[in-house]
Short mmCIF file of C-alpha atoms and ligand atoms in Angstrom, two decimals:
data_model
loop_
_atom_site.label_atom_id
_atom_site.label_comp_id
_atom_site.label_asym_id
_atom_site.label_seq_id
_atom_site.Cartn_x
_atom_site.Cartn_y
_atom_site.Cartn_z
CA UNK A 40 5.30 138.18 126.61
CA UNK A 41 1.79 139.58 125.97
CA UNK A 42 1.81 143.49 125.70
CA UNK A 43 -1.62 145.26 125.78
CA UNK A 44 -1.79 148.94 125.06
CA UNK A 45 -4.30 150.96 127.06
CA UNK A 46 -5.28 153.91 124.78
CA UNK A 47 -5.90 156.62 127.06
CA UNK A 48 -6.01 160.03 125.31
CA UNK A 49 -3.07 161.78 126.49
CA UNK A 50 -1.70 159.11 128.81
CA UNK A 51 -1.39 155.76 126.92
CA UNK A 52 0.59 153.07 128.58
CA UNK A 53 1.31 149.28 128.30
CA UNK A 54 0.31 146.28 130.25
CA UNK A 55 2.94 143.61 130.00
CA UNK A 56 2.16 140.21 131.16
CA UNK A 57 4.67 137.24 131.33
CA UNK A 58 5.52 134.31 133.79
CA UNK A 59 8.64 135.45 135.62
CA UNK A 60 8.10 139.36 135.08
CA UNK A 61 8.75 139.99 139.00
CA UNK A 62 12.25 138.90 138.51
CA UNK A 63 12.74 141.28 135.69
CA UNK A 64 10.84 144.20 137.17
CA UNK A 65 14.05 146.32 137.32
CA UNK A 66 14.78 145.81 133.61
CA UNK A 67 11.07 146.79 132.66
CA UNK A 68 11.09 149.86 134.97
CA UNK A 69 14.54 151.04 134.24
CA UNK A 70 13.49 153.32 131.32
CA UNK A 71 10.67 154.87 133.53
CA UNK A 72 13.20 155.92 136.30
CA UNK A 73 15.42 158.95 136.28
CA UNK A 74 17.34 158.14 139.33
CA UNK A 75 19.32 155.21 140.74
CA UNK A 76 16.74 154.88 143.59
CA UNK A 77 13.08 153.71 143.49
CA UNK A 78 10.35 154.15 146.06
CA UNK A 79 8.17 150.92 146.36
CA UNK A 80 5.07 150.53 148.32
CA UNK A 81 3.79 147.14 149.32
CA UNK A 82 2.10 145.05 152.03
CA UNK A 83 3.64 142.66 154.52
CA UNK A 84 2.17 139.48 152.77
CA UNK A 85 3.71 140.56 149.48
CA UNK A 86 6.89 141.63 150.92
CA UNK A 87 7.55 138.36 152.64
CA UNK A 88 7.24 136.45 149.41
CA UNK A 89 8.36 138.71 146.69
CA UNK A 90 10.58 141.62 148.20
CA UNK A 91 13.92 139.79 147.68
CA UNK A 92 13.05 138.99 144.16
CA UNK A 93 12.00 142.43 143.17
CA UNK A 94 14.76 144.23 145.01
CA UNK A 95 17.31 141.98 143.43
CA UNK A 96 15.99 142.77 139.88
CA UNK A 97 16.37 146.48 140.58
CA UNK A 98 19.76 145.98 142.09
CA UNK A 99 20.98 144.15 138.85
CA UNK A 100 20.11 147.54 137.06
CA UNK A 101 22.02 149.48 139.59
CA UNK A 102 19.11 150.76 141.17
CA UNK A 103 18.49 150.90 145.03
CA UNK A 104 14.96 150.07 145.98
CA UNK A 105 13.56 151.80 149.07
CA UNK A 106 10.54 149.99 150.66
CA UNK A 107 7.40 151.02 152.42
CA UNK A 108 5.71 147.82 153.91
CA UNK A 109 2.13 148.55 155.06
CA UNK A 110 -0.12 146.12 156.89
CA UNK A 111 -2.15 143.94 154.62
CA UNK A 112 -5.79 144.08 154.40
CA UNK A 113 -8.73 146.41 153.15
CA UNK A 114 -8.31 148.48 156.50
CA UNK A 115 -5.07 149.84 154.88
CA UNK A 116 -7.01 151.92 152.42
CA UNK A 117 -7.45 154.55 155.04
CA UNK A 118 -6.73 158.25 155.70
CA UNK A 119 -4.13 157.21 158.10
CA UNK A 120 -2.23 155.04 155.85
CA UNK A 121 -2.61 157.41 153.04
CA UNK A 122 -0.81 160.14 155.26
CA UNK A 123 1.84 157.71 156.03
CA UNK A 124 2.55 156.87 152.44
CA UNK A 125 2.52 160.68 151.57
CA UNK A 126 4.91 161.69 154.30
CA UNK A 127 7.31 158.77 153.39
CA UNK A 128 7.26 159.73 149.87
CA UNK A 129 8.10 163.24 150.67
CA UNK A 130 10.84 161.89 152.79
CA UNK A 131 12.31 159.99 149.90
CA UNK A 132 12.16 163.36 148.01
CA UNK A 133 10.01 161.92 145.30
CA UNK A 134 9.56 164.71 142.38
CA UNK A 135 6.79 165.18 139.91
CA UNK A 136 8.51 163.46 137.17
CA UNK A 137 9.37 160.41 139.11
CA UNK A 138 7.49 157.15 138.94
CA UNK A 139 6.83 155.28 142.14
CA UNK A 140 6.08 151.51 142.33
CA UNK A 141 3.00 149.85 143.82
CA UNK A 142 3.67 146.09 144.37
CA UNK A 143 0.74 144.17 145.67
CA UNK A 144 -3.08 143.69 145.16
CA UNK A 145 -5.76 146.06 144.73
CA UNK A 146 -5.36 147.56 148.18
CA UNK A 147 -1.89 148.57 147.66
CA UNK A 148 -2.54 149.68 144.02
CA UNK A 149 -5.49 151.78 144.99
CA UNK A 150 -3.85 153.53 147.83
CA UNK A 151 -0.56 154.18 146.22
CA UNK A 152 -2.17 155.33 143.11
CA UNK A 153 -4.12 157.67 144.99
CA UNK A 154 -0.96 159.10 146.99
CA UNK A 155 0.76 159.32 143.52
CA UNK A 156 -2.13 161.38 142.19
CA UNK A 157 -1.84 163.94 145.02
CA UNK A 158 1.68 164.21 146.23
CA UNK A 159 3.42 167.21 144.83
CA UNK A 160 0.04 167.69 142.77
CA UNK A 161 0.68 164.38 140.98
CA UNK A 162 3.71 162.14 140.47
CA UNK A 163 3.84 159.05 138.24
CA UNK A 164 3.42 155.30 139.14
CA UNK A 165 3.94 151.96 138.09
CA UNK A 166 1.62 149.08 138.88
CA UNK A 167 3.01 145.73 139.76
CA UNK A 168 -0.24 143.71 140.55
CA UNK A 169 0.19 140.54 142.48
CA UNK A 170 -3.36 139.25 142.84
CA UNK A 171 -5.57 137.99 139.95
CA UNK A 172 -8.11 140.73 140.82
CA UNK A 173 -5.37 143.39 140.56
CA UNK A 174 -3.87 141.89 137.40
CA UNK A 175 -7.16 141.67 135.46
CA UNK A 176 -9.01 144.65 137.10
CA UNK A 177 -7.76 147.25 139.50
CA UNK A 178 -4.22 147.96 138.08
CA UNK A 179 -5.76 149.02 134.80
CA UNK A 180 -7.83 152.08 134.17
CA UNK A 181 -6.74 154.56 136.69
CA UNK A 182 -9.30 154.47 139.40
CA UNK A 183 -7.52 154.97 142.78
CA UNK A 184 -9.19 155.58 146.12
CA UNK A 185 -9.30 155.13 149.95
CA UNK A 186 -12.23 154.17 152.14
CA UNK A 187 -13.74 156.34 154.76
CA UNK A 188 -16.27 155.74 157.55
CA UNK A 189 -18.95 156.56 155.16
CA UNK A 190 -18.21 153.85 152.73
CA UNK A 191 -15.68 152.19 150.38
CA UNK A 192 -13.65 154.03 147.63
CA UNK A 193 -15.59 157.31 148.35
CA UNK A 194 -12.37 159.27 148.16
CA UNK A 195 -10.07 159.00 145.24
CA UNK A 196 -8.93 160.16 141.85
CA UNK A 197 -8.60 159.27 138.20
CA UNK A 198 -4.86 158.67 137.93
CA UNK A 199 -3.37 156.30 135.22
CA UNK A 200 -0.21 154.41 135.79
CA UNK A 201 2.70 154.72 133.32
CA UNK A 202 3.22 150.96 133.19
CA UNK A 203 1.60 147.78 134.42
CA UNK A 204 3.63 144.64 134.92
CA UNK A 205 1.67 141.32 135.62
CA UNK A 206 3.38 138.17 136.57
CA UNK A 207 0.95 135.21 136.61
CA UNK A 208 3.82 133.47 138.77
CA UNK A 209 3.07 135.89 141.54
CA UNK A 210 -0.31 133.86 142.03
CA UNK A 211 1.55 130.85 143.10
CA UNK A 212 1.75 132.40 146.60
CA UNK A 213 -1.71 133.79 146.72
CA UNK A 214 -4.25 131.81 148.63
CA UNK A 215 -6.42 129.69 146.40
CA UNK A 216 -9.64 131.42 147.73
CA UNK A 217 -8.28 134.89 146.69
CA UNK A 218 -7.33 133.46 143.14
CA UNK A 219 -10.87 132.04 142.76
CA UNK A 220 -12.32 135.40 143.85
CA UNK A 221 -10.35 137.13 141.25
CA UNK A 222 -11.36 134.73 138.58
CA UNK A 223 -15.02 136.02 138.94
CA UNK A 224 -13.97 139.31 137.40
CA UNK A 225 -12.35 137.22 134.53
CA UNK A 226 -15.65 135.67 133.87
CA UNK A 227 -17.10 139.03 134.12
CA UNK A 228 -15.41 140.21 130.80
CA UNK A 229 -16.93 136.98 129.00
CA UNK A 230 -20.51 137.92 130.14
CA UNK A 231 -20.18 141.65 129.32
CA UNK A 232 -19.66 141.41 125.71
CA UNK A 233 -17.41 138.36 124.68
CA UNK A 234 -19.58 135.05 124.47
CA UNK A 235 -16.38 133.52 123.05
CA UNK A 236 -14.26 134.16 126.15
CA UNK A 237 -17.04 132.91 128.39
CA UNK A 238 -16.92 129.55 126.26
CA UNK A 239 -13.07 129.69 127.01
CA UNK A 240 -13.77 130.08 130.73
CA UNK A 241 -16.06 127.07 130.53
CA UNK A 242 -13.43 124.97 128.95
CA UNK A 243 -10.26 126.32 130.71
CA UNK A 244 -11.26 128.13 134.01
CA UNK A 245 -10.37 125.03 135.92
CA UNK A 246 -7.03 124.82 134.35
CA UNK A 247 -6.37 128.40 135.37
CA UNK A 248 -7.33 127.89 138.93
CA UNK A 249 -5.03 124.79 139.06
CA UNK A 250 -2.19 127.11 138.22
CA UNK A 251 -1.50 126.21 134.73
CA UNK A 252 0.62 128.94 133.35
CA UNK A 253 -0.73 129.23 129.81
CA UNK A 254 -4.39 129.48 130.88
CA UNK A 255 -3.37 132.21 133.37
CA UNK A 256 -1.42 134.24 130.99
CA UNK A 257 -4.15 133.95 128.28
CA UNK A 258 -7.07 134.86 130.78
CA UNK A 259 -5.03 137.83 132.00
CA UNK A 260 -4.18 139.12 128.67
CA UNK A 261 -7.67 138.68 127.28
CA UNK A 262 -9.13 140.28 130.47
CA UNK A 263 -6.89 143.30 130.38
CA UNK A 264 -7.49 143.76 126.62
CA UNK A 265 -11.34 144.09 127.47
CA UNK A 266 -10.92 146.19 130.26
CA UNK A 267 -8.47 148.48 128.12
CA UNK A 268 -10.96 148.75 125.37
CA UNK A 269 -13.86 149.70 127.77
CA UNK A 270 -11.76 152.25 129.73
CA UNK A 271 -10.39 153.82 126.46
CA UNK A 272 -13.79 154.26 125.12
CA UNK A 273 -15.11 155.99 128.57
CA UNK A 274 -12.11 156.87 130.87
CA UNK A 275 -14.29 158.79 133.36
CA UNK A 276 -17.29 156.83 133.35
CA UNK A 277 -19.46 159.58 131.62
CA UNK A 278 -20.99 157.84 128.65
CA UNK A 279 -22.18 154.51 130.37
CA UNK A 280 -19.73 152.25 128.56
CA UNK A 281 -17.45 151.90 131.71
CA UNK A 282 -20.46 151.15 133.82
CA UNK A 283 -20.57 147.80 132.12
CA UNK A 284 -17.43 146.87 134.30
CA UNK A 285 -19.99 146.82 137.18
CA UNK A 286 -22.00 143.76 136.07
CA UNK A 287 -22.72 141.70 139.12
CA UNK A 288 -21.56 144.57 141.39
CA UNK A 289 -24.83 146.11 142.36
CA UNK A 290 -26.11 142.75 143.82
CA UNK A 291 -22.56 141.94 144.85
CA UNK A 292 -21.99 145.19 146.96
CA UNK A 293 -25.48 144.70 148.68
CA UNK A 294 -24.14 141.23 149.79
CA UNK A 295 -20.82 142.61 150.90
CA UNK A 296 -22.65 145.22 152.89
CA UNK A 297 -24.98 142.68 154.30
CA UNK A 298 -22.00 140.32 155.41
CA UNK A 299 -20.15 143.47 156.71
CA UNK A 300 -17.24 143.57 154.04
CA UNK A 301 -15.70 140.61 155.83
CA UNK A 302 -14.04 137.16 155.11
CA UNK A 303 -17.51 135.65 155.10
CA UNK A 304 -17.73 136.91 151.43
CA UNK A 305 -14.87 138.28 149.40
CA UNK A 306 -15.51 140.96 146.89
CA UNK A 307 -15.03 138.58 143.93
CA UNK A 308 -17.35 135.94 145.49
CA UNK A 309 -19.99 138.75 145.86
CA UNK A 310 -19.44 139.53 142.16
CA UNK A 311 -19.70 135.99 141.14
CA UNK A 312 -23.14 135.45 143.03
CA UNK A 313 -23.97 139.03 141.83
CA UNK A 314 -23.53 138.01 138.12
CA UNK A 315 -25.74 134.90 138.66
CA UNK A 316 -28.45 137.16 140.33
CA UNK A 317 -28.30 139.60 137.43
CA UNK A 318 -28.70 136.73 135.06
CA UNK A 319 -31.66 135.41 136.85
CA UNK A 320 -33.21 138.79 137.52
CA UNK A 321 -32.83 139.32 133.69
CA UNK A 322 -34.55 136.03 132.88
CA UNK A 323 -37.33 137.07 135.21
CA UNK A 324 -37.73 140.20 133.39
CA UNK A 325 -38.09 138.33 130.16
CA UNK A 326 -34.72 139.33 128.75
CA UNK A 327 -32.45 136.40 128.96
CA UNK A 328 -33.32 132.59 128.25
CA UNK A 329 -33.20 130.11 131.09
CA UNK A 330 -30.45 128.04 129.34
CA UNK A 331 -27.95 130.77 129.28
CA UNK A 332 -28.91 131.66 132.98
CA UNK A 333 -27.98 127.91 133.94
CA UNK A 334 -24.87 128.00 132.03
CA UNK A 335 -23.73 131.04 134.03
CA UNK A 336 -24.84 129.54 137.29
CA UNK A 337 -23.31 126.19 136.45
CA UNK A 338 -19.90 127.66 135.47
CA UNK A 339 -19.68 129.81 138.62
CA UNK A 340 -20.64 126.82 140.75
CA UNK A 341 -18.24 124.50 139.01
CA UNK A 342 -15.25 126.55 139.86
CA UNK A 343 -16.21 126.78 143.41
CA UNK A 344 -17.76 130.26 143.65
CA UNK A 345 -21.05 130.89 145.34
CA UNK A 346 -23.91 130.52 142.79
CA UNK A 347 -26.91 130.40 145.07
CA UNK A 348 -28.20 133.22 147.57
CA UNK A 349 -29.81 130.57 149.83
CA UNK A 350 -26.32 129.09 150.22
CA UNK A 351 -25.05 132.32 151.95
CA UNK A 352 -27.55 131.61 154.86
CA UNK A 353 -28.46 135.41 155.32
CA UNK A 354 -30.95 136.30 158.03
CA UNK A 355 -32.39 139.06 156.21
CA UNK A 356 -35.14 139.66 153.66
CA UNK A 357 -35.06 140.99 150.03
CA UNK A 358 -36.17 144.58 151.00
CA UNK A 359 -33.11 144.88 153.23
CA UNK A 360 -30.61 143.76 150.50
CA UNK A 361 -32.23 146.16 148.13
CA UNK A 362 -31.89 148.85 150.67
CA UNK A 363 -28.20 148.42 150.64
CA UNK A 364 -28.34 149.36 146.83
CA UNK A 365 -29.80 152.74 147.85
CA UNK A 366 -26.19 153.64 149.29
CA UNK A 367 -24.48 152.59 146.25
CA UNK A 368 -22.15 155.34 145.09
CA UNK A 369 -23.53 154.64 141.38
CA UNK A 370 -26.78 156.20 142.47
CA UNK A 371 -27.51 158.90 139.99
CA UNK A 372 -30.43 161.49 141.06
CA UNK A 373 -32.18 158.85 142.84
CA UNK A 374 -32.21 156.12 140.35
CA UNK A 375 -29.73 153.33 140.32
CA UNK A 376 -28.48 152.14 136.88
CA UNK A 377 -28.62 148.24 136.73
CA UNK A 378 -26.60 146.02 134.51
CA UNK A 379 -28.81 143.25 132.93
CA UNK A 380 -28.17 140.86 130.44
CA UNK A 381 -30.08 139.72 126.96
CA UNK A 382 -27.77 136.85 126.82
CA UNK A 383 -24.18 135.64 127.53
CA UNK A 384 -21.93 138.38 126.13
CA UNK A 385 -24.80 140.90 125.97
CA UNK A 386 -24.81 143.09 128.97
CA UNK A 387 -26.64 146.45 128.93
CA UNK A 388 -27.27 149.35 131.16
CA UNK A 389 -30.87 149.29 132.22
CA UNK A 390 -32.10 152.65 133.83
CA UNK A 391 -35.66 151.72 134.60
CA UNK A 392 -35.30 148.96 137.18
CA UNK A 393 -37.76 149.26 139.95
CA UNK A 394 -36.12 148.43 143.51
CA UNK A 395 -39.39 146.88 144.64
CA UNK A 396 -39.14 144.26 141.87
CA UNK A 397 -35.44 143.58 142.85
CA UNK A 398 -36.57 143.09 146.63
CA UNK A 399 -39.41 140.72 145.49
CA UNK A 400 -36.99 138.92 143.23
CA UNK A 401 -34.28 138.63 146.10
CA UNK A 402 -37.05 137.26 148.37
CA UNK A 403 -37.71 134.43 145.88
CA UNK A 404 -33.94 133.68 145.64
CA UNK A 405 -33.52 133.70 149.39
CA UNK A 406 -36.16 130.96 149.51
CA UNK A 407 -34.88 128.80 146.75
CA UNK A 408 -33.51 125.49 147.73
N1 NAD B 35 -9.25 150.58 141.08
C1 NAD B 35 -10.06 149.77 140.59
O1 NAD B 35 -10.48 149.85 139.43
C2 NAD B 35 -10.52 148.56 141.41
C3 NAD B 35 -11.13 147.42 140.82
C4 NAD B 35 -11.56 146.45 141.58
C5 NAD B 35 -11.16 146.42 142.89
N2 NAD B 35 -10.43 147.51 143.41
C6 NAD B 35 -10.05 147.36 144.92
O2 NAD B 35 -9.22 146.34 145.06
C7 NAD B 35 -9.05 145.91 146.34
C8 NAD B 35 -8.92 144.37 146.36
O3 NAD B 35 -7.87 143.97 145.81
P1 NAD B 35 -7.43 142.48 146.17
O4 NAD B 35 -8.45 141.46 146.06
O5 NAD B 35 -6.22 142.45 145.16
O6 NAD B 35 -7.06 142.60 147.70
P2 NAD B 35 -5.72 142.79 148.53
O7 NAD B 35 -4.86 143.86 147.90
O8 NAD B 35 -6.11 142.95 149.89
O9 NAD B 35 -4.85 141.50 148.51
C9 NAD B 35 -5.61 140.25 148.97
C10 NAD B 35 -4.71 139.47 150.11
O10 NAD B 35 -3.63 138.89 149.32
C11 NAD B 35 -2.28 139.21 149.73
N3 NAD B 35 -1.57 139.12 148.58
C12 NAD B 35 -1.41 140.03 147.48
N4 NAD B 35 -0.62 139.48 146.53
C13 NAD B 35 -0.22 138.34 147.09
C14 NAD B 35 0.76 137.23 146.51
N5 NAD B 35 1.19 137.32 145.37
N6 NAD B 35 0.86 136.21 147.38
C15 NAD B 35 0.65 135.99 148.72
N7 NAD B 35 -0.42 137.06 149.18
C16 NAD B 35 -0.67 138.11 148.37
C17 NAD B 35 -2.63 140.58 150.35
O11 NAD B 35 -1.50 140.90 151.37
C18 NAD B 35 -3.84 140.44 150.94
O12 NAD B 35 -3.85 139.89 152.15
C19 NAD B 35 -10.47 146.58 147.00
O13 NAD B 35 -9.94 147.57 147.98
C20 NAD B 35 -11.25 147.08 145.81
O14 NAD B 35 -12.02 148.14 146.23
C21 NAD B 35 -10.23 148.53 142.68
ZN1 ZN B 36 -15.03 144.13 141.32
#
């Protein structure tokens, strides 16, 4: 088992990673539970595949698991479902010192984490992420949120879990497209500041996607270690370090917005293409060499993630995509911080990017064959 400490001041916790951990969830959670019942929030897809395994693991510890099973999908991160979770937790008589469990992908983790942050002014929670995206990204770092009609993740809180259990075996039941989308966030850590890890991805990414256990465990552990390091340095995104985690996300969010946050383009797919665009834009600004840019695009393409804007068949121009960026919640006093690269593993925050340049660049990319 790999154990990665997340050194948040005042609230440190561990991320444990091991194949088969879901079947041992009860044993790992036991020291964090004061009662012989536990409240678990999940969604219908995860419940159908993993509820029995997880419930049995708690039962083996003499703990009765109580379940709230929500609809699957991004729409569940809503006021309505938040109210449902809170009312249910109150019915379960959850107390501030209790730890509730979020079992599922980023949707369940973000929603349950936010509910934990506000019920009785805050109770504890344990993340058991079951998607690759949640295992390498959303379950670590304490960002929780719901969506509102005004946009995604606009209402939320920083609330760290007390424990994270990531089981690579849970990915066996996840659709291949979701695994691939989550893999984009793995590649991201290499591109941010770890060129050696990007090389590992080039050599092993396809093994991970094919389901090889050692490749999955290694990639999750190294990704979590990267996220833990960055989050511990800048928990609440005040110094700019945590912003590095948004590499590929400004372009990606614009593409997600243009495709209506739909199945046409999953978040990770938008991030994958967004990272290629960030690399190409960096080259256009004279920052990154063409060979590195081609390596990024080649790897993203080789694993079956979108690597070219033209292939998306969008019917809009660069200005329209750039306009979506104006609504990005990272906007700060009218300027949009942009993550650019000087090379693989050399991402930095650029504060003086001109959106007109971005629009012109996107027009060129839309026209590329
Ligand atoms: N808090 C953060 O720091 C952070 C970071 C990145 C993303 N996010 C959020 O994460 C969310 C996306 O997360 P996601 O990609 O995990 O989506 P998700 O939670 O919707 O999961 C994707 C799909 O997979 C299903 N599923 C989950 N685990 C499964 C399993 N083991 N087997 C079969 N099906 C399974 C789900 O039911 C869902 O249909 C977004 O809302 C995003 O805003 C948060
Ligand atoms: Zn992301």
